[in-house]
Amino acid sequence: MKMKEIASVIRSKNSGPYELTMDLMFPNDDVFEKVVASNVISRERIAEIYQLKAEEVLSIVIFPKARAIKATIVRPMASGALGERDVYGAQQHAPLMDLEVEL
Amino acid sequence: MKPEFKILSPSGIVGYGFPEASFLAGVAKKPDLIACDAGSTDPGPYYLGSGIPFTNASAVKRDMTFMLKAACELGIPLVIGSAGGSGATPHLEREVGIVREIAKEQNLSFKMAVISAEFDPKFVLEEHRAGRLKPLGAAPDCTEDDILQSTHIVGQMGIEPIMAALKDGAQVVLCGRCYDPAAFSAPAILKGYDKALATHMGKILECAAIAATPGSASDCMMGYLGEDYFRVEPLNPDRKCTPLSVSAHTLYEKSDPCLLPGPGGVLDLHECDFVAETERMVRVTGSKYIKNPNTIKLEGCKVAGYRTISICGNRDSIFISQLDDIIEGVKRRTRENLSADFDYSLDFIVYGKNGVMGALEPQQNITSHEVGIVIDAVAATPEQSAAVCSVARSTMLHYGYPGRIATAGNLAFPFSPSDVKVGAIYTFSVYHLLETEDPESLFPRTVIEFKEGDEV
């Protein structure tokens, strides 16, 4: 299944002017635990999707209280610098929507 | 048992507004404090760099009128964090001017402390040379030129300057750049409430009703701080706080939802419990505070050049199929047609290709029948940027590419004039932590007293 068919929230936003953070949240514990177990949101996978070096993926955090997975990456440039495409970082989530997940 | 300390948070940003009914419902709960944050770096470097607030003055005046009148009527403090959005001196001055107008029009009496958060680049340079500045997170280190060329550098104050202002008898505290939760937590901590809980509650309240469901930055929230817990509830009956909505909020715009660093310490939420107290109210316990050496987060911006843009589109499949080569050709031709001493950057943002994601876009080929193009010329002077944009635009309009059959023009312009002068643009130049032993006096304050609308 595609991630957008099972997640309740898929979003991205700046975390300060130098980092970009992506949140995925799920509607129930069952789906959340299966997605976590599938390891589809891993450091390597995020680096591959966004064409980054592994060290540019700063963290992957599993947050069961909110049934959420969070991935934080280095912004391609400081917010608003030359070459900027998305000052708020609010539209960088889209490739995550089409990720295939085996449930 | 200590009575609960009740805080009304009207809006996520002063100037984003709130429904009057929600605000009045909050006032009816007899809050001990009205607090509102106004700051964000999200809109980018322009607002700090230029000194121009990202909020609209009349919208700020509307919000501030409600808050000032209610604080005076209830005889409670009003604390505004990061006044004017970026919290440098010009932002703070605009908000002081708005408060003056309101005090006069509403005939209000109160004592106000105005706390500056502007840092002199020369002072920052000395601290940099002394090794007391460290780049924050993924930010690069800065050069001495970055510091000296900064048009504004602000520091995020913590609770200390706000507590000092309140101790000094101020009823209204207008802060320059401020750690978002501090406007909420400082008055409670001054009254002896737990720092971890006060900070965590401030973290939620500073976004107003964003932590509710449905969430909104333009609606009011109420927080009740007890000795070993706090409770939050939205004031609009159409919204509710659930354990999921409140815990999920700690993810928002943060890199780690469990460890939230601030000046002087880290809020540790690993042991936190979020429990539904009613259908609309959540009770939180277990927040912890790990004390660290005092640091102040510095943000600075400098001019990056002058921008002129042109917005256009293309719907020709032959043109679109060669777009990358055409852009390279236009860049080359533009360089050849301009004087060699021009110092500029020329960028073509192509919507329909990778306009939204740029380098992060995984999809490489264009599948759209049309593309939108923004020609972006940034140069050392406004005149140069206008010239670069003009030459690039006309070159692209008439550019001859292999197989071209639409020989009249390559671009569709929605506007005449086609080129828009944006003016000076800025870039972040300082994003550092400053070690300090003195988190209070780095933020000097002035006091203004109003008696029936007049300054005394």
XYZ file of N, CA and C in Angstrom, chain B residues 54-286:
699
model
N 6.674 40.907 9.919
C 5.885 40.125 8.965
C 4.406 40.162 9.289
N 4.047 40.796 10.402
C 2.624 40.923 10.730
C 2.146 42.321 10.359
N 0.845 42.399 10.110
C 0.237 43.653 9.681
C -0.094 44.525 10.898
N 0.245 45.834 10.820
C 0.092 46.728 11.980
C -1.354 46.809 12.464
N -2.329 46.890 11.554
C -3.711 47.040 12.025
C -4.208 45.737 12.656
N -3.723 44.588 12.152
C -4.103 43.304 12.763
C -3.484 43.183 14.161
N -2.243 43.652 14.302
C -1.591 43.625 15.617
C -2.346 44.534 16.586
N -2.763 45.690 16.092
C -3.469 46.652 16.960
C -4.794 46.059 17.448
N -5.483 45.381 16.562
C -6.757 44.751 16.944
C -6.517 43.739 18.067
N -5.545 42.839 17.888
C -5.267 41.806 18.902
C -4.797 42.438 20.213
N -3.886 43.414 20.080
C -3.311 44.037 21.282
C -4.364 44.829 22.064
N -5.348 45.413 21.361
C -6.386 46.174 22.058
C -7.170 45.256 22.997
N -7.564 44.079 22.487
C -8.274 43.116 23.343
C -7.416 42.731 24.543
N -6.149 42.437 24.298
C -5.291 41.924 25.370
C -5.000 42.997 26.413
N -4.692 44.219 25.944
C -4.354 45.300 26.892
C -5.561 45.673 27.755
N -6.732 45.794 27.114
C -7.932 46.161 27.884
C -8.251 45.103 28.929
N -8.167 43.826 28.518
C -8.495 42.738 29.464
C -7.488 42.699 30.614
N -6.191 42.871 30.302
C -5.176 42.836 31.361
C -5.422 43.964 32.359
N -5.763 45.157 31.847
C -6.014 46.299 32.747
C -7.270 46.064 33.582
N -8.325 45.548 32.947
C -9.571 45.307 33.688
C -9.377 44.254 34.777
N -8.632 43.189 34.465
C -8.435 42.108 35.434
C -7.294 42.411 36.404
N -6.477 43.431 36.086
C -5.319 43.752 36.930
C -4.271 42.652 36.911
N -4.046 42.059 35.736
C -3.087 40.954 35.616
C -2.002 41.328 34.603
N -0.867 40.619 34.646
C 0.186 40.921 33.668
C -0.162 40.455 32.254
N 0.404 41.177 31.290
C 0.350 40.794 29.877
C 1.792 40.725 29.392
N 2.207 39.568 28.888
C 3.584 39.428 28.394
C 3.539 39.064 26.913
N 4.249 39.856 26.097
C 4.321 39.614 24.656
C 5.755 39.213 24.323
N 5.917 38.037 23.722
C 7.245 37.560 23.335
C 7.554 37.887 21.888
N 8.830 38.170 21.596
C 9.309 38.425 20.222
C 8.438 39.418 19.458
N 8.266 40.601 20.061
C 7.394 41.629 19.483
C 7.779 41.931 18.036
N 6.759 42.070 17.219
C 6.981 42.425 15.820
C 7.537 41.282 14.986
N 7.532 40.066 15.530
C 7.892 38.883 14.748
C 9.338 38.478 14.909
N 10.258 39.396 14.629
C 11.676 39.033 14.705
C 12.327 39.551 15.978
N 11.697 40.534 16.628
C 12.154 40.977 17.932
C 13.414 41.822 17.967
N 13.796 42.428 16.821
C 14.897 43.405 16.851
C 14.313 44.786 17.186
N 15.191 45.775 17.324
C 14.725 47.085 17.787
C 13.621 47.704 16.916
N 13.742 47.712 15.569
C 12.648 48.323 14.793
C 11.317 47.599 14.957
N 11.359 46.276 15.127
C 10.112 45.524 15.335
C 9.486 45.908 16.667
N 10.363 45.986 17.688
C 9.896 46.334 19.032
C 9.321 47.753 19.028
N 9.996 48.653 18.317
C 9.533 50.045 18.289
C 8.161 50.180 17.636
N 7.909 49.378 16.579
C 6.582 49.479 15.970
C 5.519 49.071 16.988
N 5.792 47.991 17.751
C 4.792 47.518 18.708
C 4.626 48.510 19.868
N 5.720 49.180 20.288
C 5.598 50.204 21.334
C 4.683 51.319 20.831
N 4.851 51.695 19.566
C 4.008 52.731 18.972
C 2.540 52.321 18.971
N 2.284 51.059 18.671
C 0.904 50.560 18.657
C 0.319 50.579 20.075
N 1.132 50.170 21.065
C 0.660 50.199 22.464
C 0.343 51.638 22.881
N 1.194 52.590 22.480
C 0.943 54.003 22.810
C -0.417 54.452 22.270
N -0.673 54.101 21.002
C -1.963 54.486 20.384
C -3.135 53.890 21.152
N -3.009 52.606 21.496
C -4.117 51.926 22.183
C -4.329 52.539 23.568
N -3.231 52.771 24.305
C -3.335 53.334 25.651
C -4.097 54.657 25.603
N -3.734 55.470 24.604
C -4.360 56.783 24.441
C -5.848 56.623 24.104
N -6.133 55.818 23.088
C -7.520 55.671 22.617
C -8.425 55.051 23.669
N -7.868 54.131 24.473
C -8.692 53.407 25.452
C -8.540 53.992 26.861
N -7.721 55.051 26.981
C -7.583 55.706 28.276
C -7.045 54.763 29.355
N -6.020 54.001 29.022
C -5.554 52.953 29.934
C -4.409 53.437 30.830
N -4.311 52.828 31.997
C -3.209 53.105 32.934
C -2.464 51.813 33.231
N -1.160 51.810 32.942
C -0.348 50.634 33.286
C 1.132 50.992 33.152
N 1.948 50.167 33.794
C 3.396 50.333 33.687
C 3.915 49.242 32.741
N 4.700 49.665 31.737
C 5.174 48.703 30.732
C 6.698 48.656 30.699
N 7.237 47.440 30.699
C 8.683 47.261 30.484
C 8.890 46.838 29.039
N 9.857 47.465 28.381
C 10.209 47.106 27.007
C 11.620 46.542 27.056
N 11.757 45.254 26.681
C 13.054 44.572 26.831
C 13.699 44.399 25.458
N 14.873 44.982 25.303
C 15.594 44.900 24.028
C 16.293 43.555 23.882
N 16.303 43.045 22.657
C 17.024 41.788 22.376
C 18.031 41.977 21.256
N 18.266 43.237 20.882
C 19.201 43.533 19.787
C 20.639 43.440 20.320
N 21.504 42.773 19.576
C 22.909 42.647 19.976
C 23.779 43.416 18.999
N 24.724 44.186 19.541
C 25.658 44.939 18.719
C 26.617 43.965 18.026
N 26.724 44.036 16.684
C 27.651 43.119 15.990
C 29.070 43.165 16.563
N 29.505 44.331 17.055
C 30.870 44.424 17.614
C 31.004 43.560 18.868
N 29.961 43.559 19.700
C 29.948 42.698 20.892
C 29.971 41.224 20.477
N 29.149 40.888 19.471
C 29.084 39.493 19.007
C 30.437 39.058 18.440
N 31.095 39.968 17.742
C 32.416 39.664 17.183
C 33.422 39.355 18.296
N 33.388 40.162 19.366
C 34.297 39.900 20.501
C 34.033 38.537 21.113
N 32.762 38.199 21.264
C 32.404 36.894 21.832
C 32.848 35.770 20.903
N 32.724 36.009 19.600
C 33.148 35.021 18.594
C 34.652 34.788 18.705
N 35.387 35.902 18.801
C 36.854 35.796 18.914
C 37.250 35.099 20.202
N 36.435 35.271 21.252
C 36.736 34.653 22.543
C 36.285 33.193 22.591
N 35.711 32.696 21.487
C 35.317 31.288 21.415
C 34.026 30.962 22.148
N 33.203 31.981 22.401
C 31.961 31.714 23.134
C 30.734 31.552 22.220
N 30.979 31.462 20.900
C 29.881 31.275 19.949
C 30.021 29.906 19.289
N 28.905 29.151 19.269
C 28.935 27.853 18.586
C 27.765 27.773 17.619
N 28.010 27.315 16.367
C 26.887 27.195 15.434
C 25.856 26.200 15.967
N 24.609 26.478 15.713
C 23.523 25.679 16.278
C 23.062 24.637 15.267
N 23.025 23.381 15.688
C 22.529 22.299 14.839
C 23.285 22.229 13.526
N 22.531 22.246 12.422
C 23.148 22.089 11.104
C 23.670 23.416 10.545
N 23.591 24.495 11.311
C 24.058 25.795 10.810
C 25.580 25.791 10.665
N 26.091 26.499 9.646
C 27.547 26.598 9.498
C 28.109 27.628 10.470
N 29.416 27.610 10.671
C 30.019 28.675 11.472
C 29.995 29.962 10.645
N 30.132 31.086 11.318
C 30.083 32.345 10.577
C 31.490 32.939 10.507
N 31.694 33.824 9.524
C 32.951 34.548 9.435
C 32.807 35.868 10.197
N 33.921 36.553 10.394
C 33.847 37.863 11.049
C 33.037 38.834 10.188
N 33.156 38.702 8.852
C 32.368 39.559 7.959
C 30.867 39.299 8.103
N 30.504 38.014 8.233
C 29.078 37.690 8.429
C 28.521 38.468 9.616
N 29.294 38.497 10.704
C 28.837 39.180 11.915
C 28.760 40.683 11.668
N 29.859 41.245 11.137
C 29.919 42.712 10.997
C 28.954 43.236 9.939
N 28.647 42.412 8.933
C 27.722 42.860 7.886
C 26.249 42.639 8.264
N 26.014 41.996 9.406
C 24.624 41.731 9.803
C 23.902 43.048 10.038
N 22.704 43.179 9.447
C 21.913 44.397 9.672
C 21.227 44.337 11.033
N 20.878 43.123 11.474
C 20.337 42.943 12.826
C 20.787 41.597 13.366
N 21.184 41.596 14.638
C 21.421 40.346 15.362
C 20.569 40.416 16.634
N 19.772 39.378 16.851
C 18.987 39.328 18.086
C 19.383 38.095 18.882
N 19.169 38.181 20.182
C 19.346 37.031 21.060
C 17.994 36.636 21.626
N 17.770 35.321 21.767
C 16.503 34.874 22.370
C 16.635 34.912 23.881
N 15.908 35.847 24.501
C 15.967 35.917 25.965
C 15.223 34.726 26.570
N 15.657 34.333 27.742
C 14.940 33.306 28.508
C 14.022 33.989 29.518
N 13.808 33.324 30.651
C 12.844 33.835 31.634
C 13.399 34.987 32.466
N 14.743 35.074 32.601
C 15.324 35.996 33.589
C 14.943 37.459 33.363
N 15.098 37.993 32.136
C 14.746 39.420 31.963
C 13.259 39.695 32.189
N 12.411 38.726 31.872
C 10.958 38.925 32.055
C 10.629 38.923 33.542
N 11.242 37.980 34.291
C 10.990 37.934 35.734
C 11.476 39.220 36.394
N 12.627 39.732 35.934
C 13.160 40.971 36.524
C 12.205 42.138 36.265
N 11.638 42.179 35.054
C 10.710 43.272 34.717
C 9.447 43.192 35.567
N 8.943 41.979 35.775
C 7.723 41.812 36.586
C 8.009 42.158 38.050
N 9.178 41.720 38.552
C 9.563 42.020 39.938
C 9.644 43.523 40.161
N 10.032 44.193 39.084
C 10.199 45.638 39.104
C 8.854 46.361 39.035
N 7.764 45.610 38.917
C 6.436 46.218 38.957
C 5.788 46.452 37.611
N 6.387 45.951 36.533
C 5.749 46.127 35.221
C 4.510 45.238 35.139
N 3.438 45.796 34.578
C 2.239 44.978 34.347
C 2.260 44.414 32.921
N 2.744 45.250 31.999
C 2.857 44.811 30.609
C 4.342 44.658 30.289
N 4.713 43.514 29.722
C 6.107 43.295 29.340
C 6.139 43.023 27.839
N 6.816 43.911 27.128
C 6.938 43.791 25.676
C 8.382 43.359 25.411
N 8.546 42.112 24.970
C 9.895 41.568 24.813
C 10.345 41.648 23.369
N 11.611 41.942 23.162
C 12.246 41.671 21.878
C 12.321 40.159 21.712
N 13.227 39.692 20.834
C 13.292 38.253 20.555
C 13.359 37.457 21.838
N 12.569 36.417 21.913
C 12.319 35.725 23.166
C 12.103 34.241 22.884
N 12.657 33.368 23.714
C 12.358 31.933 23.651
C 10.845 31.783 23.794
N 10.208 31.126 22.833
C 8.746 31.170 22.765
C 8.025 30.879 24.092
N 8.369 29.804 24.814
C 7.615 29.512 26.043
C 7.843 30.510 27.182
N 8.913 31.321 27.101
C 9.292 32.147 28.264
C 8.227 33.183 28.637
N 7.517 33.715 27.639
C 6.490 34.713 27.937
C 5.405 34.104 28.840
N 5.219 32.793 28.725
C 4.194 32.095 29.498
C 4.750 31.584 30.826
N 5.988 31.064 30.773
C 6.519 30.386 31.958
C 7.113 31.343 32.976
N 7.702 32.464 32.518
C 8.425 33.347 33.455
C 7.531 33.827 34.613
N 6.301 34.336 34.334
C 5.469 34.801 35.453
C 5.099 33.675 36.416
N 4.915 32.450 35.888
C 4.548 31.323 36.749
C 5.742 30.884 37.599
N 6.926 30.839 36.979
C 8.136 30.437 37.718
C 8.436 31.459 38.814
N 8.207 32.737 38.500
C 8.390 33.803 39.506
C 7.495 33.564 40.722
N 6.312 32.982 40.475
C 5.371 32.687 41.584
C 5.673 31.355 42.242
N 6.768 30.698 41.844
C 7.174 29.479 42.532
C 6.682 28.192 41.906
N 6.118 28.252 40.718
C 5.655 27.019 40.063
C 6.839 26.286 39.415
N 6.645 24.988 39.219
C 7.698 24.115 38.687
C 8.135 24.556 37.294
N 9.460 24.651 37.124
C 10.011 25.171 35.874
C 9.730 24.248 34.686
N 9.862 22.937 34.908
C 9.646 21.985 33.811
C 8.198 22.057 33.321
N 7.252 21.999 34.256
C 5.833 22.032 33.871
C 5.475 23.378 33.251
N 5.982 24.464 33.853
C 5.671 25.810 33.333
C 6.204 25.960 31.915
N 7.426 25.449 31.682
C 8.031 25.561 30.351
C 7.274 24.702 29.343
N 6.938 23.483 29.750
C 6.203 22.591 28.845
C 4.824 23.171 28.509
N 4.151 23.707 29.529
C 2.840 24.313 29.252
C 3.013 25.516 28.322
N 4.086 26.299 28.549
C 4.366 27.450 27.680
C 4.615 27.021 26.245
N 5.295 25.892 26.111
C 5.597 25.349 24.782
C 4.300 25.041 24.018
N 3.312 24.551 24.733
C 2.025 24.241 24.087
C 1.238 25.527 23.844
N 1.168 26.384 24.879
C 0.339 27.583 24.774
C 0.874 28.590 23.752
N 2.183 28.594 23.507
C 2.712 29.615 22.599
C 2.158 29.447 21.190
N 1.654 28.276 20.860
C 1.029 28.059 19.547
C -0.484 28.192 19.623
N -0.994 28.681 20.765
C -2.431 28.833 20.987
C -3.133 27.510 20.673
N -4.142 27.514 19.804
C -4.968 26.307 19.641
C -4.414 25.317 18.610
N -3.153 25.447 18.230
C -2.596 24.480 17.270
C -2.591 23.064 17.873
N -2.430 22.977 19.207
C -2.387 21.653 19.845
C -3.781 21.046 20.039
N -4.830 21.764 19.629
C -6.194 21.216 19.700
C -6.516 20.528 18.380
N -7.692 19.894 18.332
C -8.151 19.320 17.086
C -9.600 19.751 16.843
N -9.979 20.382 15.734
C -9.051 20.858 14.710
C -8.135 21.951 15.255
N -6.922 21.989 14.781
C -5.936 22.935 15.303
C -6.017 24.280 14.610
N -5.603 25.330 15.333
C -5.561 26.661 14.726
C -4.618 27.556 15.505
N -3.818 28.350 14.765
C -2.967 29.347 15.419
C -3.759 30.615 15.695
N -4.990 30.685 15.199
C -5.801 31.902 15.340
C -6.996 31.674 16.250
N -6.771 30.917 17.329
C -7.850 30.731 18.304
C -7.220 30.511 19.674
N -8.022 30.742 20.732
C -7.461 30.853 22.083
C -7.363 29.506 22.800
N -6.344 29.410 23.665
C -6.161 28.243 24.534
C -6.017 28.721 25.968
N -6.404 27.853 26.880
C -6.266 28.148 28.295
C -5.386 27.066 28.907
N -4.474 27.492 29.768
C -3.630 26.541 30.487
C -3.800 26.740 31.987
N -3.841 25.635 32.726
C -3.978 25.667 34.189
C -2.786 24.926 34.763
N -1.932 25.660 35.456
C -0.702 25.056 35.973
C -0.850 24.780 37.461
N -0.757 23.491 37.829
C -0.811 23.109 39.252
C 0.590 22.833 39.772
N 0.659 22.246 40.965
C 1.977 21.990 41.563
C 2.733 20.886 40.841
N 2.009 19.811 40.455
C 2.708 18.697 39.818
C 2.001 18.215 38.545
N 1.307 19.105 37.898
C 0.607 18.781 36.652
C 0.270 20.093 35.948
N -0.154 20.006 34.701
C -0.888 21.127 34.098
C -1.976 20.584 33.197
N -2.935 21.459 32.907
C -4.057 21.074 32.054
C -4.210 22.115 30.954
N -4.578 21.676 29.762
C -4.830 22.628 28.671
C -6.176 22.324 28.034
N -6.860 23.406 27.640
C -8.128 23.238 26.910
C -8.329 24.421 25.961
N -8.904 24.147 24.774
C -9.205 25.245 23.856
C -10.463 25.979 24.324
N -10.562 27.257 23.995
C -11.700 28.050 24.480
C -12.841 28.108 23.470
N -12.616 27.596 22.286
C -13.675 27.511 21.289
C -14.316 26.131 21.404
N -15.649 26.067 21.676
C -16.295 24.757 21.876
C -16.211 23.843 20.654
N -15.883 24.399 19.493
C -15.745 23.557 18.292
C -14.424 22.795 18.251
N -13.526 23.089 19.179
C -12.231 22.394 19.206
C -12.112 21.607 20.496
N -11.237 20.598 20.479
C -10.922 19.920 21.732
C -9.445 19.541 21.780
N -8.929 19.404 23.000
C -7.593 18.860 23.181
C -7.745 17.392 23.527
N -7.016 16.533 22.823
C -7.006 15.105 23.156
C -5.555 14.741 23.477
N -5.350 13.643 24.210
C -3.957 13.242 24.485
C -3.142 13.136 23.197
N -3.781 12.675 22.102
C -3.064 12.553 20.836
C -2.730 13.934 20.259
N -3.712 14.854 20.287
C -3.452 16.170 19.667
C -2.369 16.927 20.439
N -2.367 16.779 21.766
C -1.386 17.521 22.577
C -0.001 16.887 22.467
N 0.060 15.542 22.524
C 1.387 14.915 22.408
C 1.934 15.080 20.991
N 1.038 15.030 19.995
C 1.497 15.201 18.612
C 2.060 16.604 18.394
N 1.535 17.572 19.124
C 2.013 18.947 18.961
C 3.496 19.094 19.289
N 3.995 18.235 20.206
C 5.416 18.364 20.570
C 6.335 17.982 19.400
N 5.755 17.383 18.345
C 6.555 17.075 17.152
C 6.761 18.297 16.271
N 5.838 19.240 16.374
C 5.707 20.304 15.389
C 6.934 21.213 15.344
N 7.548 21.333 14.187
C 8.682 22.230 13.966
C 9.870 21.939 14.874
N 9.935 20.708 15.414
C 11.039 20.348 16.299
C 11.733 19.127 15.729
N 13.047 19.003 16.009
C 13.789 17.860 15.488
C 13.577 16.616 16.345
N 13.422 16.795 17.663
C 13.235 15.674 18.573
C 12.066 15.997 19.510
N 11.004 15.186 19.497
C 9.822 15.535 20.302
C 10.012 15.340 21.801
N 11.055 14.657 22.213
C 11.214 14.352 23.640
C 12.248 15.227 24.338
N 13.158 15.799 23.584
C 14.187 16.654 24.173
C 14.128 18.013 23.489
N 13.639 19.013 24.229
C 13.421 20.321 23.620
C 14.355 21.335 24.269
N 15.440 21.686 23.576
C 16.419 22.587 24.189
C 15.945 24.037 24.203
N 16.347 24.754 25.241
C 16.048 26.182 25.359
C 17.188 26.840 26.091
N 17.070 28.137 26.378
C 18.167 28.817 27.078
C 18.347 28.244 28.488
N 19.522 27.739 28.778
C 19.813 27.290 30.136
C 19.381 25.877 30.463
N 18.763 25.171 29.521
C 18.361 23.816 29.851
C 17.556 23.140 28.765
N 17.258 21.872 29.013
C 16.516 21.065 28.041
C 15.261 20.531 28.722
N 14.143 20.656 28.043
C 12.901 20.083 28.526
C 12.882 18.621 28.093
N 12.760 17.720 29.079
C 12.817 16.278 28.811
C 11.410 15.698 28.978
N 10.833 15.234 27.862
C 9.445 14.773 27.893
C 9.333 13.245 27.803
N 10.472 12.547 28.011
C 10.425 11.089 27.892
C 9.423 10.438 28.850
N 9.294 11.007 30.055
C 8.451 10.376 31.083
C 7.055 10.987 31.136
N 6.759 11.819 30.155
C 5.521 12.585 30.196
C 4.291 11.729 29.980
N 3.217 12.058 30.684
C 1.926 11.411 30.468
C 0.886 12.427 30.031
N 0.162 12.075 29.002
C -0.926 12.932 28.521
C -2.227 12.155 28.738
N -3.108 12.669 29.599
C -4.342 11.939 29.940
C -5.541 12.851 29.691
N -6.617 12.274 29.140
C -7.842 13.056 28.925
C -8.500 13.304 30.279
N -8.693 14.582 30.621
C -9.381 14.878 31.878
C -10.882 15.020 31.608
N -11.200 15.674 30.518
C -12.579 15.690 30.019
C -12.460 15.400 28.525
N -13.574 15.505 27.834
C -13.545 15.290 26.379
C -12.698 16.326 25.668
N -12.512 17.491 26.322
C -11.853 18.602 25.636
C -10.587 19.066 26.345
N -10.268 18.442 27.488
C -9.148 18.935 28.296
C -8.146 17.812 28.560
N -6.857 18.148 28.457
C -5.808 17.141 28.668
C -4.956 17.539 29.863
N -4.650 16.524 30.688
C -3.809 16.732 31.871
C -2.434 16.138 31.582
N -1.402 16.911 31.866
C -0.031 16.494 31.553
C 0.774 16.417 32.846
N 1.532 15.337 33.003
C 2.424 15.197 34.156
C 3.762 14.630 33.671
N 4.756 14.735 34.521
C 6.024 14.046 34.260
C 7.044 14.804 33.435
